[in-house]
XYZ file of C-alpha atoms in Angstrom:
707
model
C -29.858 0.173 45.241
C -28.370 3.705 44.401
C -24.470 1.958 45.379
C -25.602 -0.924 44.124
C -26.110 0.521 40.412
C -23.530 2.834 40.474
C -21.593 -0.218 40.469
C -23.587 -1.434 36.994
C -23.370 2.360 35.356
C -19.384 1.531 36.228
C -19.342 -1.764 34.668
C -20.782 -2.240 31.817
C -20.581 1.752 30.802
C -24.915 1.448 30.383
C -24.765 5.627 28.898
C -22.239 4.415 26.483
C -23.647 0.820 25.659
C -26.299 0.227 22.750
C -28.850 -2.994 23.850
C -28.282 -5.590 20.896
C -31.757 -7.621 21.459
C -31.704 -11.219 20.724
C -31.625 -12.495 17.047
C -35.329 -14.118 15.288
C -33.157 -17.599 15.676
C -32.562 -17.969 19.131
C -28.904 -19.129 18.580
C -27.406 -18.473 21.956
C -23.902 -19.805 21.552
C -22.191 -16.337 21.387
C -21.610 -15.619 17.615
C -22.751 -12.755 16.030
C -21.408 -9.917 13.819
C -19.168 -6.942 16.134
C -20.818 -3.478 14.756
C -19.507 -1.291 12.587
C -16.388 1.216 13.942
C -18.476 4.028 14.115
C -21.023 2.388 16.291
C -18.798 0.481 17.722
C -18.813 -0.229 20.940
C -17.463 1.523 23.392
C -14.702 -0.312 25.972
C -17.097 -2.043 27.791
C -19.437 -3.308 25.634
C -19.356 -6.464 28.497
C -22.555 -8.568 28.791
C -21.751 -11.544 26.125
C -24.698 -12.625 23.855
C -26.552 -15.108 26.379
C -27.124 -12.681 29.442
C -28.776 -10.430 27.170
C -31.953 -12.162 27.888
C -31.709 -11.826 31.341
C -32.093 -7.693 31.252
C -35.323 -6.314 32.429
C -36.064 -3.049 33.245
C -35.943 -2.386 36.902
C -38.704 -0.866 38.708
C -36.792 1.059 41.311
C -34.739 2.975 39.750
C -35.868 6.137 37.455
C -35.286 5.017 33.778
C -32.899 7.480 32.111
C -34.123 9.176 28.671
C -31.826 8.178 26.427
C -31.543 4.678 27.630
C -33.108 1.669 28.675
C -32.557 1.300 33.119
C -31.962 -3.105 32.847
C -31.767 -5.069 36.740
C -28.723 -6.903 37.600
C -29.652 -10.619 37.505
C -28.468 -12.611 40.133
C -25.910 -15.000 38.295
C -24.083 -11.691 36.920
C -21.329 -12.692 38.190
C -20.749 -15.632 36.808
C -21.968 -15.463 34.428
C -20.074 -12.786 32.939
C -17.373 -14.469 33.857
C -17.281 -17.163 32.682
C -18.445 -15.826 29.564
C -15.576 -13.081 29.510
C -13.784 -16.148 29.010
C -15.296 -16.993 25.716
C -15.672 -13.314 23.550
C -13.539 -10.442 23.744
C -14.929 -7.501 25.382
C -12.972 -5.643 22.852
C -14.124 -6.852 19.329
C -16.465 -8.724 20.812
C -16.074 -11.692 18.889
C -15.419 -15.396 20.075
C -11.998 -16.406 21.777
C -11.253 -20.518 21.368
C -7.838 -21.372 21.766
C -6.028 -23.354 18.927
C -8.052 -20.562 16.216
C -5.301 -19.214 15.171
C -5.406 -16.064 17.917
C -2.695 -15.857 20.440
C -4.808 -14.804 24.038
C -3.727 -12.364 26.464
C -5.326 -12.563 30.657
C -4.400 -9.825 32.404
C -4.369 -9.150 36.192
C -7.552 -8.853 37.045
C -8.473 -12.855 35.007
C -10.591 -11.145 32.112
C -8.950 -12.169 29.255
C -8.780 -10.793 25.399
C -7.394 -11.318 21.827
C -3.763 -10.716 22.473
C -4.397 -8.023 19.116
C -7.399 -6.543 20.235
C -5.441 -5.784 24.205
C -2.390 -4.631 22.516
C -3.947 -2.134 20.613
C -5.496 -0.798 24.119
C -4.077 2.579 24.192
C -4.488 2.721 28.303
C -3.253 0.808 31.434
C -7.082 0.039 32.794
C -9.226 -2.825 31.750
C -12.287 -2.359 29.729
C -14.558 -4.575 32.036
C -13.310 -3.671 35.757
C -10.959 -0.739 35.456
C -9.057 -1.839 36.685
C -5.647 -0.907 36.468
C -2.543 -2.770 34.632
C 1.029 -3.226 35.774
C 1.201 -4.672 32.768
C 0.851 -3.907 29.118
C 1.411 -6.251 26.177
C 3.334 -5.198 23.038
C 2.646 -5.928 19.960
C 5.003 -6.385 17.423
C 5.090 -3.800 14.869
C 4.691 -6.253 11.979
C 2.285 -8.357 13.274
C -0.851 -8.993 10.877
C -3.493 -6.954 11.777
C -5.555 -10.451 12.752
C -3.054 -11.225 15.066
C -2.347 -14.888 12.882
C 1.271 -14.330 12.216
C 3.539 -13.610 15.462
C 7.028 -12.594 15.749
C 7.847 -14.250 19.476
C 10.639 -11.973 19.465
C 9.090 -8.814 19.918
C 5.622 -9.913 21.276
C 6.817 -9.041 25.042
C 5.441 -7.644 27.855
C 6.253 -4.114 29.555
C 6.478 -4.794 32.913
C 5.243 -2.451 36.070
C 5.795 0.516 33.922
C 6.306 3.821 35.570
C 3.137 5.587 34.793
C 3.547 8.769 32.770
C 2.506 12.301 34.014
C -0.304 12.290 31.389
C -1.490 9.466 29.681
C -0.815 8.626 26.679
C -4.450 9.041 25.678
C -3.217 13.533 25.887
C -1.175 12.839 22.656
C -2.680 10.498 21.315
C -5.648 10.690 17.730
C -8.262 11.037 20.801
C -6.718 13.891 23.153
C -6.710 17.470 21.635
C -3.445 18.869 20.209
C -1.512 22.140 21.747
C -1.670 25.375 19.938
C 1.908 25.468 19.703
C 4.319 22.344 19.870
C 7.558 23.473 22.423
C 6.527 20.449 24.933
C 10.033 18.828 23.643
C 11.715 16.932 26.078
C 14.790 18.736 27.329
C 17.640 17.555 26.009
C 19.398 17.664 29.200
C 23.712 17.813 29.938
C 24.170 15.278 26.832
C 28.425 13.982 26.878
C 30.191 15.352 23.983
C 33.353 13.081 23.919
C 32.939 10.116 25.316
C 36.825 9.002 24.409
C 40.339 10.446 25.129
C 41.526 13.869 23.519
C 44.490 13.431 22.974
C 43.527 12.608 19.548
C 41.729 15.795 18.502
C 45.451 17.800 17.482
C 44.929 16.988 13.541
C 41.078 17.440 13.516
C 40.744 19.653 10.855
C 42.805 17.182 8.766
C 40.991 13.478 9.184
C 37.598 14.683 9.019
C 37.346 15.460 5.644
C 40.252 14.539 2.891
C 40.536 16.525 -0.008
C 41.639 15.523 -3.282
C 42.467 16.579 -6.267
C 42.702 15.734 -10.300
C 43.033 17.102 -13.605
C 41.894 14.954 -16.702
C 45.039 15.275 -18.063
C 48.294 15.955 -16.162
C 50.172 17.542 -19.518
C 49.185 19.625 -22.029
C 51.461 21.661 -24.006
C 51.994 24.976 -24.034
C 50.562 26.045 -27.094
C 47.205 24.685 -26.466
C 44.286 26.532 -24.821
C 41.445 24.930 -23.421
C 37.539 26.196 -22.569
C 36.148 23.571 -20.434
C 39.394 22.206 -18.947
C 38.106 19.561 -16.458
C 39.626 19.266 -12.339
C 37.474 16.756 -10.289
C 37.496 17.575 -6.463
C 37.119 14.296 -4.385
C 36.304 14.109 -0.556
C 36.384 11.908 1.550
C 34.922 11.824 5.471
C 36.164 10.139 7.238
C 35.168 7.468 9.676
C 33.437 8.235 13.683
C 36.766 6.583 15.053
C 38.897 7.796 12.449
C 38.151 11.095 12.992
C 39.169 11.183 16.923
C 42.310 8.799 16.353
C 43.556 8.863 13.113
C 46.548 6.092 13.871
C 43.868 3.357 15.018
C 44.038 0.886 12.185
C 41.378 -0.200 9.590
C 39.966 -2.952 12.463
C 40.173 -0.887 15.115
C 38.631 1.511 13.246
C 35.716 -0.553 12.904
C 36.014 -2.240 17.164
C 35.137 1.364 17.470
C 32.380 2.314 15.452
C 29.740 1.038 17.661
C 31.030 3.046 20.686
C 31.626 5.872 18.723
C 30.375 9.746 20.717
C 28.113 10.266 17.259
C 25.649 13.301 16.872
C 22.194 12.737 18.251
C 19.510 13.267 16.475
C 15.343 14.956 16.474
C 14.037 12.922 13.694
C 10.081 13.519 12.709
C 8.789 10.412 10.987
C 5.618 11.643 9.034
C 3.371 8.030 8.565
C 1.015 7.468 5.879
C -2.460 5.506 7.254
C -5.181 6.290 5.015
C -7.135 3.739 4.372
C -5.005 2.223 1.636
C -2.431 0.995 4.128
C -4.706 -1.206 5.504
C -3.727 -4.972 6.250
C -0.447 -5.886 5.147
C 0.482 -2.210 4.998
C 0.211 -1.062 7.787
C 1.624 -4.223 10.027
C 4.339 -3.775 7.861
C 5.183 0.072 8.467
C 4.318 -0.472 12.063
C 7.570 -3.068 12.381
C 9.955 -0.772 10.626
C 9.099 1.779 13.125
C 9.236 -0.553 15.825
C 13.510 -1.306 14.167
C 13.943 2.235 13.888
C 12.355 2.999 17.941
C 15.178 0.061 18.922
C 17.619 1.605 16.607
C 17.651 4.661 18.552
C 19.363 6.170 21.331
C 18.709 8.172 25.052
C 19.731 10.764 23.187
C 18.191 10.759 19.872
C 14.346 13.267 19.938
C 11.749 10.778 18.189
C 8.184 12.784 17.284
C 5.426 10.642 14.731
C 3.126 12.012 12.809
C 0.106 10.324 11.263
C -2.229 11.441 8.310
C -4.620 10.328 5.912
C -7.766 12.986 5.136
C -6.353 15.141 8.293
C -3.013 15.307 10.027
C -2.183 14.596 14.152
C 0.906 14.368 16.343
C 0.625 10.887 17.430
C 3.429 11.086 19.786
C 5.760 14.375 21.211
C 9.552 14.861 20.565
C 11.041 12.671 22.967
C 14.116 11.107 24.117
C 13.759 7.306 23.249
C 14.520 6.381 26.108
C 13.489 3.179 27.675
C 10.157 4.323 28.802
C 10.249 6.985 25.302
C 10.798 3.819 23.208
C 7.656 2.740 24.935
C 5.998 5.211 24.468
C 6.645 5.033 21.346
C 6.356 2.075 20.256
C 2.688 1.788 21.477
C 1.434 5.660 19.350
C 3.135 3.491 16.297
C 0.896 0.583 17.219
C -2.094 2.159 18.335
C -2.680 4.168 14.546
C -5.771 2.451 12.184
C -5.223 3.003 8.631
C -8.516 5.400 6.809
C -9.850 7.890 5.436
C -7.945 10.297 2.366
C -4.069 10.713 2.261
C -3.353 14.792 3.348
C -0.097 14.571 3.264
C 0.524 18.767 2.601
C -0.847 18.817 6.260
C 0.721 16.074 7.654
C 4.004 17.532 6.562
C 3.123 20.434 7.785
C 2.354 18.931 11.612
C 6.144 17.727 11.507
C 8.082 20.958 10.294
C 5.792 22.532 13.437
C 7.215 19.578 15.316
C 10.555 20.329 14.059
C 10.474 24.986 14.187
C 8.554 24.840 17.836
C 10.926 22.114 19.722
C 11.980 24.674 22.528
C 15.968 22.411 22.069
C 18.056 21.431 19.339
C 20.251 18.249 18.700
C 22.200 19.208 16.148
C 21.278 16.398 13.604
C 17.084 17.120 11.819
C 15.571 15.052 9.611
C 11.874 14.328 8.738
C 11.454 10.797 7.206
C 8.374 10.770 4.894
C 6.596 7.581 4.269
C 3.662 6.652 1.741
C 1.496 4.539 -0.581
C -0.983 7.077 -2.308
C -1.792 10.153 -3.898
C -2.487 13.517 -2.298
C -6.064 13.069 -2.281
C -7.148 16.440 -0.160
C -4.588 19.972 -1.129
C -5.650 19.677 -5.384
C -1.829 18.888 -6.159
C 0.142 15.882 -7.635
C 0.290 13.702 -10.931
C -4.138 14.221 -10.746
C -4.107 18.242 -10.792
C -3.872 20.311 -14.866
C -0.496 21.998 -12.740
C 1.291 20.737 -9.657
C 2.298 22.649 -6.791
C 4.622 20.521 -5.002
C 6.075 23.109 -3.455
C 3.166 24.461 -1.715
C 3.479 21.348 0.778
C 6.372 22.496 1.367
C 6.173 24.640 4.358
C 8.396 27.277 4.744
C 10.063 26.419 8.106
C 11.935 23.572 6.728
C 12.657 25.279 2.501
C 15.469 26.482 1.745
C 16.328 29.474 1.708
C 18.720 31.470 -1.679
C 21.114 33.100 1.103
C 21.181 29.834 4.123
C 21.556 25.936 4.498
C 18.901 23.263 3.703
C 17.963 23.967 7.174
C 15.488 20.755 7.797
C 16.280 18.200 4.400
C 12.796 15.183 4.424
C 13.972 11.640 3.074
C 10.232 10.751 1.138
C 9.978 7.055 0.509
C 7.177 5.696 -1.769
C 6.002 2.390 -2.099
C 3.696 0.043 -3.926
C 2.976 1.049 -7.452
C 0.116 4.245 -6.802
C 2.099 6.259 -5.507
C 3.190 9.670 -6.307
C 6.397 9.348 -7.343
C 6.895 13.020 -9.001
C 5.306 14.577 -6.424
C 7.895 12.743 -3.613
C 10.577 13.458 -5.190
C 9.637 16.671 -5.407
C 9.360 16.830 -1.950
C 12.555 15.823 -0.422
C 14.304 17.383 -3.820
C 13.397 21.038 -2.298
C 14.301 20.569 0.865
C 17.655 18.587 0.975
C 16.775 15.102 1.290
C 16.354 11.920 -1.307
C 13.798 10.217 -2.110
C 13.780 5.566 -2.194
C 11.577 4.213 -4.645
C 10.119 0.624 -2.697
C 8.787 -1.511 -5.399
C 7.946 -4.555 -2.834
C 6.513 -3.431 0.180
C 8.321 -6.331 2.441
C 11.713 -3.754 1.190
C 9.937 -1.401 3.975
C 12.317 -1.184 6.637
C 15.273 -2.730 4.608
C 14.949 1.115 3.022
C 14.106 2.595 6.464
C 17.483 0.666 7.213
C 19.014 1.661 5.387
C 17.817 5.500 5.740
C 19.578 6.024 9.552
C 22.308 4.505 9.078
C 23.418 7.804 7.261
C 21.937 9.886 9.927
C 22.290 8.323 13.047
C 25.891 8.602 11.570
C 27.045 12.611 11.048
C 30.714 13.614 10.973
C 30.215 16.198 9.333
C 27.471 19.312 9.215
C 27.461 23.419 7.372
C 30.404 22.536 4.833
C 30.501 24.337 1.774
C 33.735 23.711 -0.760
C 35.898 26.694 -2.216
C 37.349 26.259 -5.338
C 39.828 29.960 -6.111
C 41.958 30.250 -8.915
C 45.210 30.358 -8.752
C 46.329 32.141 -12.049
C 45.401 36.211 -13.173
C 44.695 33.972 -16.065
C 42.817 31.513 -15.565
C 38.931 32.022 -14.625
C 36.368 29.452 -13.597
C 33.719 28.412 -16.459
C 31.682 26.242 -14.570
C 30.454 23.555 -11.970
C 28.750 20.011 -11.992
C 27.588 19.792 -8.992
C 24.590 18.160 -8.888
C 21.701 19.649 -6.684
C 23.796 20.830 -4.699
C 23.432 25.159 -3.932
C 26.212 26.440 -5.981
C 27.540 30.014 -7.099
C 30.194 31.733 -9.233
C 31.872 34.860 -9.018
C 31.113 37.696 -11.446
C 34.905 37.543 -12.743
C 34.747 33.483 -12.708
C 37.919 33.917 -9.792
C 35.663 31.699 -7.469
C 33.379 29.131 -6.670
C 31.227 28.405 -4.204
C 29.312 24.603 -3.447
C 26.839 24.341 -0.900
C 26.764 20.537 0.435
C 25.246 20.411 3.734
C 25.751 17.391 6.109
C 28.445 14.466 5.360
C 28.306 11.325 6.650
C 30.999 9.237 7.830
C 32.633 7.588 5.139
C 30.815 9.839 2.705
C 32.418 10.550 -0.939
C 30.894 13.440 -3.062
C 32.776 14.679 -6.115
C 31.977 17.931 -7.836
C 33.649 18.204 -11.443
C 35.556 22.171 -11.824
C 35.696 23.686 -15.137
C 38.201 26.041 -16.211
C 39.455 28.239 -19.088
C 43.319 27.609 -19.723
C 45.062 29.824 -21.581
C 48.257 29.365 -23.636
C 51.408 29.220 -21.777
C 54.270 31.146 -23.445
C 57.266 30.300 -21.258
C 56.390 28.529 -18.193
C 56.449 24.905 -17.871
C 53.647 24.529 -15.648
C 50.269 26.597 -15.051
C 48.673 27.260 -11.205
C 44.896 26.218 -12.013
C 43.648 26.223 -8.448
C 43.329 24.832 -4.995
C 39.698 24.138 -3.220
C 38.929 24.666 0.553
C 36.176 23.214 3.217
C 34.485 24.853 5.777
C 32.194 23.096 8.182
C 31.173 22.837 11.473
C 32.226 19.766 14.268
C 28.618 17.806 15.348
C 30.215 16.891 18.555
C 31.733 20.736 19.238
C 30.070 22.347 17.428
C 32.863 24.296 15.912
C 33.441 25.882 12.635
C 36.563 24.020 11.193
C 38.592 24.372 7.736
C 40.837 22.041 4.674
C 42.624 22.758 2.491
C 43.949 21.210 -0.718
C 47.383 21.534 -2.228
C 47.708 23.877 -5.377
C 46.074 21.634 -8.421
C 48.847 22.314 -11.386
C 49.858 21.204 -14.942
C 53.376 20.655 -16.698
C 53.190 22.590 -19.816
C 55.879 21.417 -22.148
C 56.632 22.701 -25.742
C 55.644 19.756 -27.448
C 53.607 16.660 -25.140
C 52.753 13.887 -26.424
C 48.831 11.559 -26.562
C 48.141 11.410 -22.680
C 44.791 9.188 -21.616
C 41.998 11.237 -19.566
C 41.962 10.448 -16.048
C 40.188 7.462 -15.124
C 38.897 9.509 -12.033
C 37.377 12.341 -14.209
C 36.494 9.687 -16.547
C 33.949 8.186 -14.007
C 32.318 10.845 -13.087
C 31.782 12.782 -16.513
C 29.874 9.454 -17.533
C 28.106 9.292 -13.697
C 26.501 12.818 -14.837
C 25.759 12.576 -18.147
C 23.438 9.462 -16.694
C 21.719 11.520 -15.218
C 21.791 14.617 -17.650
C 19.696 11.231 -20.574
C 17.783 10.007 -17.154
C 16.299 13.833 -17.215
C 16.021 14.313 -21.034
C 14.098 10.309 -20.675
C 12.213 10.876 -18.112
C 10.409 14.669 -20.036
C 10.318 12.684 -22.864
C 8.574 10.000 -21.510
C 5.696 11.627 -19.323
C 4.937 13.040 -22.600
C 4.535 9.949 -24.082
C 7.593 9.837 -26.452
C 8.619 6.440 -24.801
C 9.659 5.112 -27.938
C 12.033 8.568 -28.151
C 12.645 7.982 -24.222
C 13.897 4.724 -24.653
C 16.680 5.869 -27.346
C 17.988 8.401 -24.888
C 18.780 6.177 -22.446
C 20.297 3.900 -25.713
C 22.609 6.564 -27.066
C 23.853 7.934 -23.567
C 24.393 3.783 -23.185
C 26.429 3.639 -26.529
C 28.280 7.295 -25.494
C 30.026 5.696 -21.940
C 30.739 2.003 -23.465
C 33.100 4.600 -25.617
C 35.122 5.913 -22.755
C 38.205 5.108 -20.730
C 36.030 3.851 -17.997
C 34.322 1.697 -19.954
C 37.064 0.392 -21.528
C 39.012 -0.372 -18.139
C 34.974 -1.869 -16.602
C 34.948 0.554 -14.031
C 32.573 -0.199 -11.504
C 31.171 2.844 -12.105
C 30.833 2.368 -15.825
C 29.313 -1.018 -14.878
C 27.024 0.389 -12.244
C 25.464 2.871 -14.688
C 24.895 0.614 -17.457
C 23.239 -1.981 -15.693
C 20.965 1.399 -14.115
C 20.182 2.543 -17.574
C 19.332 -1.333 -18.880
C 16.006 -1.410 -16.265
C 15.282 2.121 -17.065
C 14.546 0.935 -20.171
C 13.114 -2.718 -19.418
C 10.387 0.006 -16.603
C 9.225 2.299 -20.645
C 7.743 -0.925 -22.500
C 4.254 -0.014 -22.259
C 2.272 3.702 -20.559
C 1.545 0.923 -17.972
C 4.951 0.138 -17.321
C 6.354 3.026 -16.718
C 3.226 4.671 -14.902
C 3.270 1.764 -12.649
C 7.088 1.758 -11.848
C 9.608 3.574 -14.175
C 8.644 6.593 -13.372
C 9.807 6.042 -9.556
C 12.450 4.319 -10.857
C 14.054 6.933 -12.739
C 13.577 9.534 -10.074
C 14.553 7.935 -7.817
C 18.191 6.864 -9.654
C 18.252 10.585 -9.891
C 17.486 11.804 -6.269
C 20.903 9.883 -5.887
C 22.649 10.977 -8.328
C 22.633 13.624 -7.571
C 22.941 14.591 -3.819
C 25.367 11.277 -4.836
C 23.814 9.280 -1.507
C 22.306 6.274 -1.323
C 18.559 5.158 -1.991
C 16.221 2.272 -2.302
C 15.752 1.729 -5.980
C 12.685 -0.536 -6.742
C 12.761 -4.375 -4.839
C 16.895 -3.514 -3.743
C 19.029 -2.040 -0.903
C 21.678 -5.344 -1.050
C 24.832 -3.838 -1.262
C 26.081 -6.455 -3.836
C 23.766 -4.441 -6.019
C 25.165 -2.581 -8.319
C 23.480 0.154 -8.381
C 24.081 1.047 -4.707
C 26.847 2.781 -5.524
C 26.499 5.703 -2.536
C 26.100 3.055 0.440
C 28.641 3.969 3.129
C 29.846 1.684 5.929
C 27.471 2.986 8.076
C 23.611 2.541 6.158
C 25.450 -1.725 5.307
C 25.694 -2.204 9.593
C 22.470 -0.608 9.535
C 20.751 -2.667 7.035
C 22.635 -6.056 8.231
C 21.084 -5.578 11.365
C 17.648 -5.621 10.045
C 17.811 -8.119 7.556
C 18.906 -10.565 10.745
C 16.148 -7.813 12.544
C 13.483 -9.896 9.615
C 15.053 -14.191 10.579
C 15.014 -13.827 13.661
C 11.254 -15.766 14.590
C 10.659 -18.820 11.972
C 7.024 -17.899 11.370
C 8.262 -14.515 10.335
C 10.105 -16.718 7.551
C 6.802 -17.708 6.762
C 4.945 -14.479 6.453
C 7.804 -12.730 4.492
C 8.782 -15.673 2.013
C 4.510 -16.051 1.449
C 4.592 -12.363 1.309
C 7.732 -12.261 -1.123
C 6.215 -14.902 -3.762
C 3.630 -12.353 -4.588
C 4.986 -10.901 -8.531
C 6.231 -7.310 -9.044
C 4.078 -4.794 -10.859
C 6.782 -5.261 -13.874
């Protein structure tokens, strides 16, 4: 009897099960309510209600102190097998063909709801404890109830090799290591896959420098306290860097095949109670897209946070096995608890700080729909201390570049936009406002399209006056750190990373004295120093000397449209800052007036008269901000976040998602690169790959937007 009893304990998990008596109404159809999650039966709450009546105390076995001893009826095997086809042993709900729930039958012949077993975090049957060779992987986009299915993503990982360590060791149930130095080794990664025949001119083609004085001719008798020169930089496409002779079509053809700098990426995901339902399903779907677009040389770690934070998945290479393990880790999370953004960031920073090896590019992505409810910071506190949320390991220092940029994504109507923007600003990342939750994946796709195309790192722009009579008066560089020497002869801008095809524009102001006899004045030259992320070598390139003609008498010369365009961008950004300050003080009318005045000023510029594209985009953006300040409620719900994501985009000159649009045809998207557009196209194709997905998205898009 002892041997049989051990088998019963193994199959029933009796030491963990609760005995539930039959209801007084005598219902025998198996319909009943499962216990709350806090009282959920173990993996093997196996016997269905129809068999409870056959359970009576055994006389041949010594009772356990904390549980009734149950006699195994002779009909157990047959009745259990029959009932297991009627009741899912994970959620304890009835299974029936055609009721909208997919049913999965395992190799051991036990059946479960597909969405239940897809969330089961090991390869052991919860009924008979046999090991499975086939594990269903639930789509990141599935509705939590399993009612919406994307056939293209509901695949089965056939005959997966069992990892050296069970995934539970990395999941919420297992203990975390004290030091996150268990990152997977990078191995011997290839540096350059194509021919090196054209590497001789790398320094001339990786960064292109152009300069534009505000006017090309100035009378000798005139002096200028604030003469402006535009410094324009553009990073080359990845294929063009290695082969400058390629045509545009050839560059496009080789883009997807080009070697690129591999990435270490940590995603910090909000799984608090407010994320339950559709939001969590959409977040999982977006993570599925991200995971599928990382290569075997990229590494990913996943942090999930609610009231506390947990590392779900260590820094692992995204090989086929790594992708499958990452998908399971993401799919296993459920939403509950509060919102501890600080702890989530601390864990994300610790993963980066403790890693034993480093890929050339590193970044953290933070996604949240709420406010920090644990640490007493944010909009609800009297004196928000946003900087306290940023771990020292990923903060910028006074004598170093940004270490680990945090790209933040706030979605929905209740996230703390000020906090999310501050985190990104302090760390050197961008802030995206996702007004419509269905845009989560597109916003993430745009971001990783950039991260997976880094061609320049540690870029510094040096400006040097070429005339002893000249001195620099200011550098306009947005959020980039800049410095002018005490004698005003040199200036420095720390830019950091550039994506392929990305552009940067800086305005340099100089004091130009009158000339007594010279026909021209040499103003300055520009030098760029940067690291190649593949070869790790430092490289430099210089511009020619910027000069202006100095005739005795000069006619009226029109402002350079290139300089005027960038002046307008800085004017608009300054107006956004002022308007936000007024709005936060409760003066919405004053905020709208500031934006309207800026529009009027911009409308009188050279750019406006020529219908310049950037002017059109800025005008449309300022109007949109005015509309989001019509009332305090509208400003709180979407106006603040829209302004802050706009400021983030303009100050870093990098594309962000704003409102409900990441569409390249939108005039707001002034900084999208071809790599971002390509990844967005893939994301949209991914969303529309299934008719059932179209139906789900159509219903979600039809919901009214909070305006």
